[in-house]
XYZ file of C-alpha atoms in Angstrom:
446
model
C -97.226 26.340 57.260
C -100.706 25.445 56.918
C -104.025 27.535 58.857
C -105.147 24.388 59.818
C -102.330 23.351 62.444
C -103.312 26.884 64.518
C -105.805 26.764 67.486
C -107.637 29.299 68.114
C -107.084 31.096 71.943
C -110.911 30.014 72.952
C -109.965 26.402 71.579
C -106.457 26.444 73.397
C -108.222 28.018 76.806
C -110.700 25.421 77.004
C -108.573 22.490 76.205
C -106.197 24.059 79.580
C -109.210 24.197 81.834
C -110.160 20.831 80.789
C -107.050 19.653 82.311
C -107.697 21.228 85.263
C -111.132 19.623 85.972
C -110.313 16.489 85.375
C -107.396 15.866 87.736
C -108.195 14.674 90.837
C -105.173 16.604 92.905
C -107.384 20.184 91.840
C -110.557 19.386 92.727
C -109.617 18.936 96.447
C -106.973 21.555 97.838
C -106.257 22.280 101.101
C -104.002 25.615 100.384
C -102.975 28.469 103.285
C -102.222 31.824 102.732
C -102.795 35.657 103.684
C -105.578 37.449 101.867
C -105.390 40.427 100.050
C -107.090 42.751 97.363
C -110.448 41.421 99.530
C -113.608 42.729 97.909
C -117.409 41.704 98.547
C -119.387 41.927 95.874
C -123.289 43.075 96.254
C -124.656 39.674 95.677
C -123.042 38.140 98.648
C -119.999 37.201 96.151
C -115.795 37.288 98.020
C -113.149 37.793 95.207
C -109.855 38.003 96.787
C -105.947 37.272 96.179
C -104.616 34.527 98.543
C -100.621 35.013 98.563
C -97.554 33.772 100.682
C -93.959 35.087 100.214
C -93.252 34.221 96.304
C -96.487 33.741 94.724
C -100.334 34.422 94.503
C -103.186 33.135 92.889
C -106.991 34.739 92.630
C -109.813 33.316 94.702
C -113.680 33.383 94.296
C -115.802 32.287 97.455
C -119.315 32.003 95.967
C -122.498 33.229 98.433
C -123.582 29.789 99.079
C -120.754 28.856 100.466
C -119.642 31.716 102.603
C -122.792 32.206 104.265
C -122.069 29.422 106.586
C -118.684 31.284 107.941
C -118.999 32.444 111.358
C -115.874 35.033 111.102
C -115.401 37.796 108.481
C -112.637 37.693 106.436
C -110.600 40.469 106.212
C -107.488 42.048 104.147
C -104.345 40.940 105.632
C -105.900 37.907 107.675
C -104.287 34.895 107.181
C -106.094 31.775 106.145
C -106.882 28.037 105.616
C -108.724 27.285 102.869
C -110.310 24.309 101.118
C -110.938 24.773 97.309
C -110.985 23.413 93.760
C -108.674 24.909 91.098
C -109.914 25.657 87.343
C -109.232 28.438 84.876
C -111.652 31.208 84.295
C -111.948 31.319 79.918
C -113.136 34.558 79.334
C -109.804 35.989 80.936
C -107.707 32.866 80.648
C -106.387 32.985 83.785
C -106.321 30.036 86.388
C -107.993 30.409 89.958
C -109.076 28.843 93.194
C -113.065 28.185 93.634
C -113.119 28.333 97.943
C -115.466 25.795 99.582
C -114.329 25.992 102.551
C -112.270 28.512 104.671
C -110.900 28.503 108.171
C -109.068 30.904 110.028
C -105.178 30.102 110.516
C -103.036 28.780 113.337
C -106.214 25.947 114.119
C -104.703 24.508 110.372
C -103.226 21.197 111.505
C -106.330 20.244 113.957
C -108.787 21.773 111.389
C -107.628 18.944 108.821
C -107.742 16.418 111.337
C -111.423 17.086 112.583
C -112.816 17.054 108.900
C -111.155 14.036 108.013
C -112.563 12.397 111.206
C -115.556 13.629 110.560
C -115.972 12.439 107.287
C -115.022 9.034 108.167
C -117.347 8.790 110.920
C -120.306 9.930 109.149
C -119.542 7.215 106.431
C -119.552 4.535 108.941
C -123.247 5.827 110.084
C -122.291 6.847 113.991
C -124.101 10.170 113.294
C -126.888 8.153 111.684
C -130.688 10.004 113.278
C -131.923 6.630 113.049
C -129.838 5.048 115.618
C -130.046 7.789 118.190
C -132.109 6.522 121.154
C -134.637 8.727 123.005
C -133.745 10.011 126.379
C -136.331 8.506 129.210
C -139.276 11.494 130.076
C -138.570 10.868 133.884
C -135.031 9.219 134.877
C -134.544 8.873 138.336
C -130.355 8.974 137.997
C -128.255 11.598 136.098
C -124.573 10.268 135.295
C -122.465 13.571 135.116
C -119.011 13.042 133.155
C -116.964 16.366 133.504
C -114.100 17.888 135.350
C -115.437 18.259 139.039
C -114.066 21.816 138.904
C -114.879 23.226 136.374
C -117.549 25.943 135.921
C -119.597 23.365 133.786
C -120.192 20.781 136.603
C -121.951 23.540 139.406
C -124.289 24.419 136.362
C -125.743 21.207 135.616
C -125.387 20.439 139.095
C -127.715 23.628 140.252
C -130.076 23.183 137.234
C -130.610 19.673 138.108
C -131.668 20.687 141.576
C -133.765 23.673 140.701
C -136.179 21.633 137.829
C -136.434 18.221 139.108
C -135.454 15.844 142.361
C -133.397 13.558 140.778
C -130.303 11.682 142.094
C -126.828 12.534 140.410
C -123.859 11.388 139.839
C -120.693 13.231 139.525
C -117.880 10.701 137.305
C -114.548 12.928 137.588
C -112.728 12.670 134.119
C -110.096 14.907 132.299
C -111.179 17.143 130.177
C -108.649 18.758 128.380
C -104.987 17.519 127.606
C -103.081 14.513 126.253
C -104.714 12.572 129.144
C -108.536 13.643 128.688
C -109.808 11.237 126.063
C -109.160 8.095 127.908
C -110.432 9.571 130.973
C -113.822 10.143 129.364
C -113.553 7.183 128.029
C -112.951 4.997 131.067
C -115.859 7.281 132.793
C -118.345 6.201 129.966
C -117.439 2.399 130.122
C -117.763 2.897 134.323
C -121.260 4.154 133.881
C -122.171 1.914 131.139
C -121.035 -1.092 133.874
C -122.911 0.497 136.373
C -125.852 0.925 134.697
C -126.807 3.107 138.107
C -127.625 6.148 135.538
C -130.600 6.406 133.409
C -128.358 9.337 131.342
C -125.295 10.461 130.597
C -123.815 14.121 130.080
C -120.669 14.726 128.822
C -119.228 17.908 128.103
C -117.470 20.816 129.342
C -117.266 24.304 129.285
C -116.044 26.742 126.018
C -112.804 27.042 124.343
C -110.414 26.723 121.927
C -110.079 23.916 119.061
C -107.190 23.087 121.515
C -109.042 22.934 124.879
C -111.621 20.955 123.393
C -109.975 18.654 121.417
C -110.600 15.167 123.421
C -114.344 15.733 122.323
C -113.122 15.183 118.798
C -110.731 12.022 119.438
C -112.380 9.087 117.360
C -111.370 6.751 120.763
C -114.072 9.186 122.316
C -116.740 9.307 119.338
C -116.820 5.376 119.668
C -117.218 5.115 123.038
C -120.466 7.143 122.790
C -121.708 5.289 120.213
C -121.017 1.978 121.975
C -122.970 3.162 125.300
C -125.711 1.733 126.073
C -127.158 4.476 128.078
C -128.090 7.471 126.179
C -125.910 10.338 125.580
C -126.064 14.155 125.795
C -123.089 15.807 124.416
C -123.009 19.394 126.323
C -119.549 20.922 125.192
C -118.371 24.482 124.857
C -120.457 27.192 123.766
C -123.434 26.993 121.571
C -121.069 28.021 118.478
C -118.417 25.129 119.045
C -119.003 22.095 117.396
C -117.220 18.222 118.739
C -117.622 15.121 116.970
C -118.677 14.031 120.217
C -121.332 16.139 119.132
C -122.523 14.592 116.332
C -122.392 11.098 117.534
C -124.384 11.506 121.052
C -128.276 10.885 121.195
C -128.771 14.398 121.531
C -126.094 17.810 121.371
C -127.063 20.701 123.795
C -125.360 23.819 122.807
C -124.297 24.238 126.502
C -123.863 22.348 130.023
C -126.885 24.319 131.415
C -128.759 23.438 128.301
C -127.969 19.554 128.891
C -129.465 19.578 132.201
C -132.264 21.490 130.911
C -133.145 18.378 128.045
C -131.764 15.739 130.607
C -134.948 16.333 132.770
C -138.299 18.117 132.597
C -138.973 20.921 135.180
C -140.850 20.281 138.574
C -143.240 23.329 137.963
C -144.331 21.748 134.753
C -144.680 18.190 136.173
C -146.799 19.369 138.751
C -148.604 21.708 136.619
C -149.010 18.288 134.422
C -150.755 16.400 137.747
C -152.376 19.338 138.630
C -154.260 19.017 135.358
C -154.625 15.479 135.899
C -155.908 15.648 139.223
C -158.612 18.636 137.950
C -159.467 16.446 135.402
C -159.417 12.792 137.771
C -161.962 14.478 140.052
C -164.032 15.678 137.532
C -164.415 12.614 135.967
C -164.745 10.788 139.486
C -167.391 13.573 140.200
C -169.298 12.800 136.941
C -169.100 8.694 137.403
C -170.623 9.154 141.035
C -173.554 11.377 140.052
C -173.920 8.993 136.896
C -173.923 6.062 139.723
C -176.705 7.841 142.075
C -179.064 8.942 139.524
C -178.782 5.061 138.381
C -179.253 4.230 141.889
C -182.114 6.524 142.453
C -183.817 5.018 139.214
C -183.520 1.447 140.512
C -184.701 2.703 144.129
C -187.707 3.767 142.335
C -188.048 0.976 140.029
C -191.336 -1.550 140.469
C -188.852 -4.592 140.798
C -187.050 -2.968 144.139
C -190.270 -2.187 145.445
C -192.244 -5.188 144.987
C -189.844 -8.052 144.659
C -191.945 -10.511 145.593
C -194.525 -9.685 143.230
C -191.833 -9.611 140.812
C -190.679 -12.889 141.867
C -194.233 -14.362 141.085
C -194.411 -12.832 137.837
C -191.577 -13.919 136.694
C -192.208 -17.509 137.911
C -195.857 -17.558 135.655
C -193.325 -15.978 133.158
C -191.132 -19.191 133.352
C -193.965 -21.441 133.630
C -195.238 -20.319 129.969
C -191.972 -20.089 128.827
C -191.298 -23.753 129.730
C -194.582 -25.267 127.991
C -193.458 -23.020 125.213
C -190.818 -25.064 125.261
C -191.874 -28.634 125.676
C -194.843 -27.330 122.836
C -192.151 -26.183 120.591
C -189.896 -29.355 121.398
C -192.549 -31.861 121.007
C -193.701 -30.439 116.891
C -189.751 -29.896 116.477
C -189.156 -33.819 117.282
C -192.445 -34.779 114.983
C -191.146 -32.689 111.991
C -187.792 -34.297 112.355
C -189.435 -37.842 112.421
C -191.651 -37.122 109.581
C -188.776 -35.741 107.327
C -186.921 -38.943 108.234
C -189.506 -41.443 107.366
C -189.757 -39.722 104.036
C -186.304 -40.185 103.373
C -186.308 -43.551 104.428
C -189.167 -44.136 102.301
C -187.394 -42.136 99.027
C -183.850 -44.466 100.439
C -185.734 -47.658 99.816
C -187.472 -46.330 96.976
C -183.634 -45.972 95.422
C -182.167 -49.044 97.190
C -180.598 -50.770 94.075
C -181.349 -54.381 95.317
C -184.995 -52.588 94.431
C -183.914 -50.955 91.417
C -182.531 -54.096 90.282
C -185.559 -56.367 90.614
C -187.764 -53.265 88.753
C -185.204 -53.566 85.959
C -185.407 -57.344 86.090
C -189.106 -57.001 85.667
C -188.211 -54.601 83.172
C -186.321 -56.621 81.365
C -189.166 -59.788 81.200
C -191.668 -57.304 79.501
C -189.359 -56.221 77.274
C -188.459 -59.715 76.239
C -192.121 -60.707 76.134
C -192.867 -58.071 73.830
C -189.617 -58.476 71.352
C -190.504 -61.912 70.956
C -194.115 -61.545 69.660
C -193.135 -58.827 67.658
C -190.942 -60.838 65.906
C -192.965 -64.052 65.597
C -195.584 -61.671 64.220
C -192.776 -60.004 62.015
C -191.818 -63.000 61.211
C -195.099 -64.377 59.984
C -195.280 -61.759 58.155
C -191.804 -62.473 55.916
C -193.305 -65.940 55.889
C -196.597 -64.981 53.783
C -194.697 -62.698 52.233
C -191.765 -65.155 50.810
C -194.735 -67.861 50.261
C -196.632 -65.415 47.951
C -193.444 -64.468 46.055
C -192.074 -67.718 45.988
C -195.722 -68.803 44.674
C -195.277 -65.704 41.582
C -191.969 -67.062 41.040
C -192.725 -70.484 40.437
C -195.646 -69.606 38.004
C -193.010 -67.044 36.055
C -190.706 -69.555 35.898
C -188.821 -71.149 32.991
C -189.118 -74.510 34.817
C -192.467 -74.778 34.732
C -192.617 -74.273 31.345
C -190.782 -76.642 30.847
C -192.434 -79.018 32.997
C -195.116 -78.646 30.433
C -193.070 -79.520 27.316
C -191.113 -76.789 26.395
C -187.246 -76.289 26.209
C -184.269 -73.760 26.127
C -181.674 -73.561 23.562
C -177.751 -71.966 24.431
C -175.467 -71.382 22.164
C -171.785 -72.492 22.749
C -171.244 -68.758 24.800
C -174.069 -70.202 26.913
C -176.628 -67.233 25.146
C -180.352 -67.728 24.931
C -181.112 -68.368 21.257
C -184.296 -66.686 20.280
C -184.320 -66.330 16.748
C -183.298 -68.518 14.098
C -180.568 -65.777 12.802
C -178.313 -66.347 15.747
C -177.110 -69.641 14.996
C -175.696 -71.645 11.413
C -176.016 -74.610 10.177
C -173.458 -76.838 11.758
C -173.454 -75.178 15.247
C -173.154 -77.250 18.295
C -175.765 -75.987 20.904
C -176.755 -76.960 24.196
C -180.661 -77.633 24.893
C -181.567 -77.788 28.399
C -184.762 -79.599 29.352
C -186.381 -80.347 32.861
C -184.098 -83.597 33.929
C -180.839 -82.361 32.106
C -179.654 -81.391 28.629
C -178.970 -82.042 25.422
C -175.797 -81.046 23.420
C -176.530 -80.908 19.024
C -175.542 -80.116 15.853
C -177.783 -77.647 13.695
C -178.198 -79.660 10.157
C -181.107 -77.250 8.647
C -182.917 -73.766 10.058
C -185.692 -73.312 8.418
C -187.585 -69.943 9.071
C -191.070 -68.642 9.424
């Protein structure tokens, strides 16, 4: 058999972890089980063996994650876990990586509240950004608890002792089959109401069990559909409701929601006290201001001697008012010299006056073009007189005139010697009044 077809146990231990991390069903495992062979390592670090009747597996909780526990796991405790499953290599064996663990017997509700809680958050009711801010000074407290409970004579007595404020008690269930739509129906009562400026609703610690209606989604959306704003005051500071996470503001107990519900008297009146100090100061200030003003203006030459101030001011007008005549009379003059000059440079640019300088214009213009050309044209005049006068002394005609004549040959040549032409050539001779055509009988030269 060939080497080739072997794997080698790295390349076959890898290849099985691979299959565990990519299927779905391991990375998300809700598993129970009783712990044992529980060790702590010095970084923070839980290895442990989580077991039932037939079977076991090994467990890692890493430091980040089991820091946010709030019990201790122990050896023997049994457990609810949430975890991932993968295979270690260097050891090849398979093991749970914890996330999340829980102790048992809550297993059931556990699942149910994370799944809730989950959905909720996805849907954006624990959003910060839509929380709405509780009023600084509301003059009604709605109160939505049992009206026996422990919870209801604390916010009740802190209400009283930090500020005068009316309340009022809305009876509701608060634990059993029954409690979520009595919270419910107390929320939509107060929203109808609207006699409260805000709402608490809570209850006093317990178990998962005896606070479960504060973690029915029925109850989550009523809170978030309120229009009044909500302080969720249930259990303990430790215990944790959706009801919790969806209200305007979570106060870890009932006397710690009437605490945020409403500031304290002492510090409200330690807040006007301030403001009163601080008023009559300011009063105190603005009145001395106002008689040292009002000493000033008793002493002041104009509340002394009005009437002398009168007649001042009346020569002060009367200057003032040739000042202004003065002034309006050279401002009217300038504006009607500046508007005869532009009438002036308007008709200087009227075009019925532009036209009749062009027409003028145009007059000279023609005046002078025609003597220049009667003088140019004088000018050709002698000049084609005296040329015609060299031309008719150069030419051939007047020769002529005098006697003389011109002989062609038949290709209508001047003949000018007797060694162009032979005897018995035809030739043309052209004399003043028309021309001769002959025959050459003898040449006889010179």
């Amino acid at each position: 058999m060939s080497e080739v077809r072997y794997l080698t146990v790295t390349a076959l231990t890898r290849y099985i972890k691979r299959k565990f991390d990519v299927d779905p069903h391991m990375q998300d495992v809700w598993i129970k089980g009783e712990i044992s062979n529980f060790k702590r390592h010095s970084r923070g670090h839980m290895y442990f063996t989580l077991k039932d009747q037939n079977a076991r597996i090994a467990a890692v909780m890493f430091a980040g994650h089991n820091r946010q526990l709030n019990f201790q796991p122990e050896e023997g405790m049994n457990v609810l876990i949430r975890a991932e499953i993968s295979v270690y290599e260097p050891s090849g064996n398979y093991q749970m990586y914890v996330k999340e663990m829980q102790p048992d017997g809550v297993g059931n509700l556990y699942l149910a509240y994370e799944q809730l809680k989950k959905k909720l958050e996805k849907e954006g009711l624990f959003d910060p950004a839509r929380k709405r801010k509780l009023p600084k000074y509301p003059t009604t407290i709605g109160v939505i608890t049992s009206p026996t409970g422990a919870a209801v004579r604390d916010i009740i007595t802190t209400l009283k002792r930090r500020y005068n404020a009316n309340i009022i008690v809305m009876p509701a269930l608060v634990q059993g089959v029954n409690a979520a739509p009595s919270i419910i129906k107390a929320i939509e009562e107060a929203n109808r109401r609207k006699e409260a400026d805000v709402l608490i609703v809570g209850r006093g610690g317990g178990s998962i069990e005896e606070l479960w209606a504060f973690n029915e989604e029925s109850v989550a959306r009523a809170i978030f559909t309120s229009t009044i704003p909500v302080i969720s005051a249930v259990g303990h500071e430790t215990d944790f409701t959706i009801a919790d996470f969806v209200a305007d503001l979570r106060a870890p107990t009932p006397t710690g929601a009437a605490e945020l519900a409403v500031p304290h008297i002492s510090e409200i009146t330690e807040r006007l006290t301030q403001r009163n100090i601080r008023l009559l100061r300011s009063m105190k200030e603005m009145l001395q201001s106002s008689s040292r003003r009002l000493e000033r203006s008793q002493k002041s030459y104009a509340f002394r001697y009005p009437q002398k101030l009168v007649e001042q001011k009346e020569q002060q007008l009367d200057q003032l008012m040739e000042r202004f005549y003065r002034e309006g009379r050279r401002y009217i003059e300038h504006k009607r010299t500046n508007y005869e000059q532009l009438t002036a440079a308007l008709l200087r640019n009227h075009p019925e006056h532009q036209l009749t300088k062009a027409a003028e214009r145009q007059q000279q213009l023609t005046k002078m073009l025609t003597k220049e050309m009667q003088q140019l044209l004088k000018q050709k005049q002698l000049l084609f007189a005296t040329a015609m006068s060299k031309l008719h002394t150069l030419s051939p005609l007047k020769t002529m005139e005098r006697g003389y004549s011109l002989v062609y040959d038949k290709e209508k040549e001047l003949i000018k010697s007797t060694k162009q032409v032979s005897k018995g050539d035809v030739v043309n001779v052209r004399l003043t009044d028309g021309q001769l055509q002959c025959e050459v009988s003898k040449i006889e030269e010179r």
